[in-house]
Coordinates of C-alpha atoms in Angstrom, one line a residue:
M25 CA -33.5 -68.3 66.3
A26 CA -36.4 -66.9 64.2
L27 CA -37.7 -65.0 67.2
K28 CA -34.2 -63.7 68.0
C29 CA -33.8 -62.5 64.5
A30 CA -37.1 -60.7 64.5
A31 CA -36.3 -59.0 67.8
E32 CA -32.8 -58.0 66.8
L33 CA -34.2 -56.5 63.6
G34 CA -36.8 -54.6 65.5
I35 CA -39.8 -56.1 63.8
P36 CA -42.2 -56.1 66.8
A37 CA -41.4 -52.4 67.4
A38 CA -41.8 -51.6 63.7
I39 CA -45.3 -53.2 63.7
H40 CA -46.1 -51.3 66.9
R41 CA -45.1 -48.0 65.4
R42 CA -47.4 -48.6 62.5
G43 CA -50.4 -48.8 64.9
G44 CA -50.1 -52.5 65.4
A45 CA -50.4 -53.6 61.8
A46 CA -47.8 -53.6 59.0
T47 CA -47.2 -55.2 55.6
L48 CA -43.9 -56.7 54.5
R49 CA -43.1 -53.5 52.6
D50 CA -43.8 -51.5 55.7
I51 CA -41.5 -53.7 57.8
V52 CA -38.7 -53.7 55.2
A53 CA -38.8 -49.9 55.1
D54 CA -38.9 -49.4 58.8
V55 CA -36.1 -51.8 59.7
A56 CA -34.0 -50.8 56.7
L57 CA -33.7 -54.1 54.8
R58 CA -32.9 -54.4 51.1
Q59 CA -35.7 -55.4 48.8
A60 CA -33.8 -58.5 47.9
K61 CA -34.5 -59.8 51.4
V62 CA -38.3 -59.5 51.1
P63 CA -38.8 -63.2 50.1
H64 CA -36.7 -64.3 53.0
L65 CA -38.5 -62.0 55.4
R66 CA -41.8 -63.5 54.2
R67 CA -40.5 -67.0 55.1
L68 CA -39.3 -65.8 58.5
M69 CA -42.7 -64.2 59.2
R70 CA -44.5 -67.3 58.2
V71 CA -42.7 -69.3 60.9
L72 CA -43.4 -66.7 63.5
T73 CA -47.0 -66.4 62.5
V74 CA -47.6 -70.2 62.6
S75 CA -46.0 -70.3 66.1
G76 CA -48.2 -67.5 67.4
I77 CA -45.6 -64.7 67.8
F78 CA -47.4 -62.6 65.1
A79 CA -50.8 -62.8 63.5
M80 CA -51.6 -62.3 59.8
K81 CA -54.6 -61.3 57.9
Q82 CA -54.9 -61.1 54.1
Q83 CA -56.0 -57.9 52.5
Q84 CA -58.8 -58.4 49.9
P85 CA -58.8 -59.5 47.2
A86 CA -56.6 -62.4 48.4
S87 CA -55.1 -62.9 45.0
S88 CA -53.5 -59.4 44.9
G89 CA -53.8 -58.0 48.5
E90 CA -50.8 -57.8 50.7
A91 CA -50.6 -59.7 54.0
V92 CA -50.9 -57.6 57.1
Y93 CA -49.0 -58.7 60.2
T94 CA -50.2 -57.7 63.7
L95 CA -48.9 -58.2 67.2
T96 CA -50.1 -60.9 69.5
P97 CA -49.9 -61.0 73.3
A98 CA -46.5 -62.7 73.0
S99 CA -44.9 -60.2 70.6
R100 CA -46.4 -57.2 72.5
L101 CA -44.2 -58.3 75.4
L102 CA -41.2 -57.5 73.2
V103 CA -42.1 -53.9 72.7
A104 CA -41.8 -51.2 75.4
G105 CA -45.2 -49.8 76.3
A106 CA -47.1 -52.5 74.3
G107 CA -47.2 -55.3 76.8
G108 CA -48.8 -53.6 79.8
G109 CA -45.7 -51.4 80.1
H110 CA -43.3 -54.3 80.2
D111 CA -40.5 -54.9 77.7
M112 CA -39.3 -58.5 78.0
S113 CA -36.9 -58.3 75.1
P114 CA -33.9 -58.3 77.5
M115 CA -35.1 -61.7 78.7
L116 CA -35.2 -63.0 75.1
R117 CA -31.7 -61.7 74.5
F118 CA -30.4 -63.5 77.5
L119 CA -32.1 -66.8 76.7
V120 CA -30.6 -67.0 73.2
H121 CA -27.3 -65.5 74.1
P122 CA -24.4 -67.6 72.7
T123 CA -22.9 -67.9 76.1
A124 CA -26.1 -69.5 77.4
L125 CA -26.7 -71.7 74.4
T126 CA -23.2 -73.0 73.7
P127 CA -23.2 -75.5 76.6
F128 CA -26.2 -77.4 75.2
F129 CA -24.2 -78.5 72.1
S130 CA -22.1 -80.6 74.6
L131 CA -25.1 -82.0 76.5
H132 CA -24.4 -85.6 75.2
A133 CA -20.8 -85.4 76.2
W134 CA -21.7 -84.1 79.6
F135 CA -23.9 -87.1 80.2
R136 CA -20.9 -89.4 79.5
V137 CA -18.4 -87.6 81.8
D138 CA -17.2 -89.8 84.6
D139 CA -18.4 -87.9 87.7
E140 CA -15.9 -89.8 90.0
E141 CA -13.0 -88.4 87.9
E142 CA -14.5 -84.9 88.0
E143 CA -14.8 -85.0 91.8
E144 CA -11.1 -85.5 92.1
E145 CA -10.6 -81.9 90.8
P146 CA -13.9 -80.1 91.1
V147 CA -14.4 -76.7 89.5
A148 CA -14.6 -73.9 92.1
G149 CA -18.0 -72.6 92.5
G150 CA -19.9 -75.6 91.2
S151 CA -23.4 -76.0 92.4
G152 CA -24.2 -79.6 92.0
G153 CA -28.0 -79.6 91.4
G154 CA -27.8 -83.2 90.1
G155 CA -24.7 -84.2 92.0
A156 CA -22.1 -83.8 89.2
A157 CA -18.9 -82.0 90.1
M158 CA -18.8 -80.0 86.9
S159 CA -21.8 -78.3 85.4
L160 CA -22.6 -78.2 81.7
F161 CA -21.7 -74.5 81.6
E162 CA -18.4 -75.2 83.3
M163 CA -17.5 -78.0 80.9
A164 CA -18.2 -75.7 77.9
H165 CA -16.6 -72.5 79.2
G166 CA -14.0 -73.6 81.7
F167 CA -15.5 -71.8 84.7
P168 CA -18.8 -71.3 86.5
R169 CA -21.6 -69.1 85.2
W170 CA -21.2 -66.7 88.1
E171 CA -17.5 -66.2 87.2
M172 CA -18.4 -65.5 83.6
T173 CA -20.4 -62.4 84.6
G174 CA -17.2 -61.0 86.0
R175 CA -15.1 -62.0 83.1
D176 CA -17.4 -60.9 80.3
A177 CA -18.9 -57.4 81.0
A178 CA -21.3 -57.6 78.0
Y179 CA -22.7 -60.9 79.2
G180 CA -23.1 -59.6 82.7
A181 CA -25.0 -56.6 81.4
V182 CA -27.3 -58.8 79.4
L183 CA -27.9 -60.9 82.5
N184 CA -28.7 -57.9 84.7
E185 CA -31.0 -56.4 82.2
A186 CA -32.9 -59.7 81.9
M187 CA -33.1 -60.0 85.7
A188 CA -34.6 -56.5 86.0
A189 CA -37.1 -56.9 83.2
D190 CA -38.3 -60.3 84.6
S191 CA -38.5 -59.0 88.2
R192 CA -40.7 -56.1 87.2
F193 CA -43.0 -58.3 85.1
V194 CA -43.4 -61.1 87.7
M195 CA -43.8 -58.8 90.7
E196 CA -46.7 -57.1 88.9
V197 CA -48.3 -60.6 88.4
V198 CA -47.7 -61.4 92.0
F199 CA -49.5 -58.3 93.1
R200 CA -52.3 -58.6 90.6
E201 CA -53.1 -62.3 91.4
G202 CA -53.3 -61.7 95.1
G203 CA -49.8 -62.7 96.0
G204 CA -49.2 -59.2 97.3
D205 CA -50.9 -60.3 100.5
V206 CA -47.7 -62.2 101.5
F207 CA -46.0 -58.8 102.0
R208 CA -48.7 -57.3 104.2
G209 CA -47.9 -57.1 107.9
I210 CA -44.1 -57.1 107.5
G211 CA -42.0 -54.1 108.3
S212 CA -38.8 -55.0 106.6
L213 CA -37.7 -57.3 103.8
V214 CA -34.3 -58.4 102.3
D215 CA -34.2 -59.6 98.8
V216 CA -31.4 -62.3 98.7
G217 CA -29.6 -62.3 95.3
G218 CA -31.8 -59.3 94.3
G219 CA -29.4 -58.0 91.7
H220 CA -30.1 -54.3 90.9
G221 CA -33.2 -54.2 93.1
A222 CA -36.1 -54.3 90.6
A223 CA -38.2 -56.6 92.7
A224 CA -37.3 -54.9 96.0
A225 CA -38.2 -51.5 94.4
A226 CA -41.6 -53.0 93.2
V227 CA -42.3 -54.1 96.8
A228 CA -41.3 -50.7 98.2
A229 CA -43.5 -48.9 95.8
A230 CA -46.5 -51.1 96.5
F231 CA -46.0 -51.2 100.3
P232 CA -44.2 -47.9 101.3
H233 CA -44.1 -49.0 104.9
V234 CA -41.8 -51.9 104.1
K235 CA -38.1 -51.2 104.4
C236 CA -36.5 -53.1 101.6
S237 CA -32.9 -54.2 101.2
V238 CA -31.0 -56.2 98.6
L239 CA -28.2 -58.6 99.4
D240 CA -25.9 -59.5 96.5
L241 CA -22.3 -60.0 95.6
P242 CA -20.0 -56.9 95.9
Q243 CA -19.4 -56.7 92.1
V244 CA -23.2 -56.6 91.6
V245 CA -23.9 -54.0 94.3
R246 CA -21.1 -51.8 92.9
K247 CA -23.1 -51.4 89.7
A248 CA -26.5 -51.0 91.3
P249 CA -28.5 -48.0 89.8
P250 CA -28.3 -44.8 91.8
D251 CA -32.1 -44.2 91.3
A252 CA -33.2 -47.3 93.3
G253 CA -35.4 -45.1 95.5
D254 CA -35.7 -46.3 99.1
V255 CA -34.0 -49.7 98.5
R256 CA -30.8 -50.2 100.4
F257 CA -28.0 -52.4 99.0
V258 CA -25.8 -54.7 101.1
A259 CA -22.7 -56.4 99.6
G260 CA -22.2 -59.9 100.9
D261 CA -22.4 -63.7 100.5
M262 CA -25.7 -65.3 101.2
F263 CA -23.9 -68.5 102.2
E264 CA -22.3 -66.6 105.1
Y265 CA -24.8 -63.9 106.2
V266 CA -28.3 -62.5 105.5
P267 CA -29.2 -59.1 107.0
P268 CA -31.9 -59.2 109.7
A269 CA -35.5 -58.5 108.4
D270 CA -39.1 -59.6 109.1
A271 CA -39.1 -61.5 105.8
V272 CA -36.5 -62.8 103.3
L273 CA -37.4 -62.9 99.6
L274 CA -35.9 -65.6 97.3
K275 CA -37.0 -65.3 93.8
I276 CA -36.9 -67.4 90.7
F277 CA -36.8 -64.5 88.3
M278 CA -34.8 -65.4 85.2
F279 CA -31.9 -65.6 86.0
Q280 CA -32.1 -64.0 89.3
Y281 CA -33.2 -67.3 90.5
V282 CA -31.6 -68.3 93.7
L283 CA -32.6 -71.7 95.0
H284 CA -33.1 -73.4 91.7
C285 CA -29.5 -72.6 90.8
F286 CA -28.2 -74.8 93.6
G287 CA -28.2 -78.3 94.7
D288 CA -30.1 -79.4 97.8
D289 CA -27.1 -79.1 100.3
D290 CA -26.4 -75.5 99.2
C291 CA -30.1 -74.6 99.4
V292 CA -30.2 -75.9 103.0
K293 CA -27.2 -73.7 103.8
I294 CA -28.8 -70.6 102.2
L295 CA -32.1 -71.2 104.0
R296 CA -30.4 -71.7 107.4
R297 CA -28.8 -68.2 106.9
C298 CA -32.3 -66.9 106.1
K299 CA -33.8 -68.5 109.2
E300 CA -31.1 -66.8 111.3
A301 CA -32.1 -63.4 109.8
I302 CA -35.8 -63.5 110.6
P303 CA -37.9 -63.4 113.8
T304 CA -40.1 -66.3 115.0
R305 CA -43.3 -67.3 113.2
D306 CA -45.4 -65.7 116.0
A307 CA -43.5 -62.5 115.4
G308 CA -44.3 -62.6 111.7
G309 CA -41.0 -64.0 110.4
K310 CA -41.0 -65.9 107.1
V311 CA -39.1 -66.6 103.9
I312 CA -40.9 -65.8 100.7
I313 CA -39.8 -67.9 97.7
I314 CA -41.1 -67.3 94.1
N315 CA -40.1 -70.4 92.2
M316 CA -41.5 -73.3 90.2
V317 CA -43.0 -76.3 92.1
I318 CA -43.1 -79.1 89.5
G319 CA -46.6 -80.5 89.3
S320 CA -48.2 -77.6 91.2
G321 CA -50.5 -75.0 89.6
S322 CA -52.4 -75.2 86.3
Q323 CA -52.4 -78.7 84.8
R324 CA -52.7 -77.3 81.2
D325 CA -50.2 -79.0 78.9
I326 CA -48.5 -75.7 78.0
F327 CA -47.7 -75.0 81.7
K328 CA -46.5 -78.6 82.4
E329 CA -44.3 -78.4 79.3
T330 CA -42.9 -75.0 80.5
Q331 CA -42.0 -76.5 83.8
A332 CA -40.4 -79.6 82.2
L333 CA -38.4 -77.5 79.6
F334 CA -37.3 -75.0 82.2
D335 CA -36.0 -77.8 84.4
L336 CA -34.0 -79.2 81.5
Y337 CA -32.7 -75.7 80.7
M338 CA -31.5 -75.3 84.3
M339 CA -29.3 -78.3 83.7
Y340 CA -26.7 -76.1 82.0
I341 CA -25.6 -74.7 85.4
D342 CA -26.5 -77.9 87.2
G343 CA -29.6 -76.2 88.6
V344 CA -32.9 -78.0 89.2
E345 CA -36.6 -77.3 89.5
R346 CA -38.3 -79.3 92.3
E347 CA -41.5 -81.1 93.2
E348 CA -43.3 -80.3 96.4
K349 CA -41.8 -83.3 98.3
E350 CA -38.3 -82.1 97.3
W351 CA -39.0 -78.6 98.6
E352 CA -40.4 -80.0 101.8
N353 CA -37.3 -82.1 102.4
I354 CA -35.1 -79.0 102.0
F355 CA -37.2 -76.9 104.3
S356 CA -37.2 -79.6 107.0
K357 CA -33.4 -80.0 106.8
A358 CA -33.0 -76.2 107.1
G359 CA -35.0 -76.2 110.3
F360 CA -38.3 -74.7 109.2
S361 CA -41.6 -75.9 110.7
A362 CA -44.1 -75.3 108.0
Y363 CA -44.7 -73.9 104.5
K364 CA -47.6 -72.8 102.2
I365 CA -47.7 -72.9 98.4
M366 CA -49.8 -70.5 96.3
P367 CA -49.6 -71.1 92.5
I368 CA -49.4 -68.0 90.2
L369 CA -49.0 -67.3 86.5
G370 CA -49.8 -70.9 85.6
F371 CA -46.3 -72.4 86.2
L372 CA -44.8 -70.4 89.1
S373 CA -45.7 -70.5 92.8
I374 CA -45.2 -68.4 95.9
I375 CA -43.9 -70.4 98.8
E376 CA -44.2 -69.0 102.3
V377 CA -41.8 -70.8 104.6
Y378 CA -42.1 -70.4 108.4
P379 CA -39.5 -70.9 111.1

């Protein structure tokens, strides 16, 4: 909440406009706060400094000099043009949006719900990552997360902005860390659940010879940006049909995640549709998944913690992050013959799955 407050007030941008260093008085002036709030702002900045969001240095002499706050790699990601050109503040706004957070206040009650009673009258659209008929989100709001995006235009906009920001950021990491090689040699690609096409546009820009399409629900495609370049949008249901292509892209990108939003049975159904859409392995056909593989990649504590916390977070829509054996089981049931995992970004992986 402290980070949300700082972002909503525009503190990272205010520090950036000051050349990357600002005193409390500078920040108060730039974000238009009353002087009476200075002591409270100091306490807020103390929390965010200790947690590494900002850095602080004391002007000399320490007894009378003002503290100067600077951006860190984390807070630079919240300022357009300061984090390698990426502004991840839309992601932050989504993660702390009341609609996303409210379900967790009922987590204890959700654990005590009798699943057998739920299954007698399941909520339409439930995914069932852990086998429960009703997700935490459905229990809190009365309908699935996907339906909420249609009911609440403001929430849907926050979601789409977060998806686009995360797609641009992660795709750049994919290309920079060598993951771009997975796109070489393919002539066409369809991004399943690709939202407004940020990831597909990134692939098209990096590999102009690849014809990129996006498959998403009709209500999403209707609001696709007109400046998507060479990306073609297809309205449809990934459970029913995936347009033919040399490769199918299934991303994790927050919350453009596809497979981690669904239980195993639904993942198998989606992957079977993907398998129908691609040519044989000898002809270059494959499914490209960007997702977490629990236990794969860097073993640094911070990355292991990220994977564990993200898996817990996904519980709110009954989604799940998976270990390699769980992925292998899904691929096998969907009729695929082999797969390859390449860790990126510490906690994510690129999975190539072959028919």
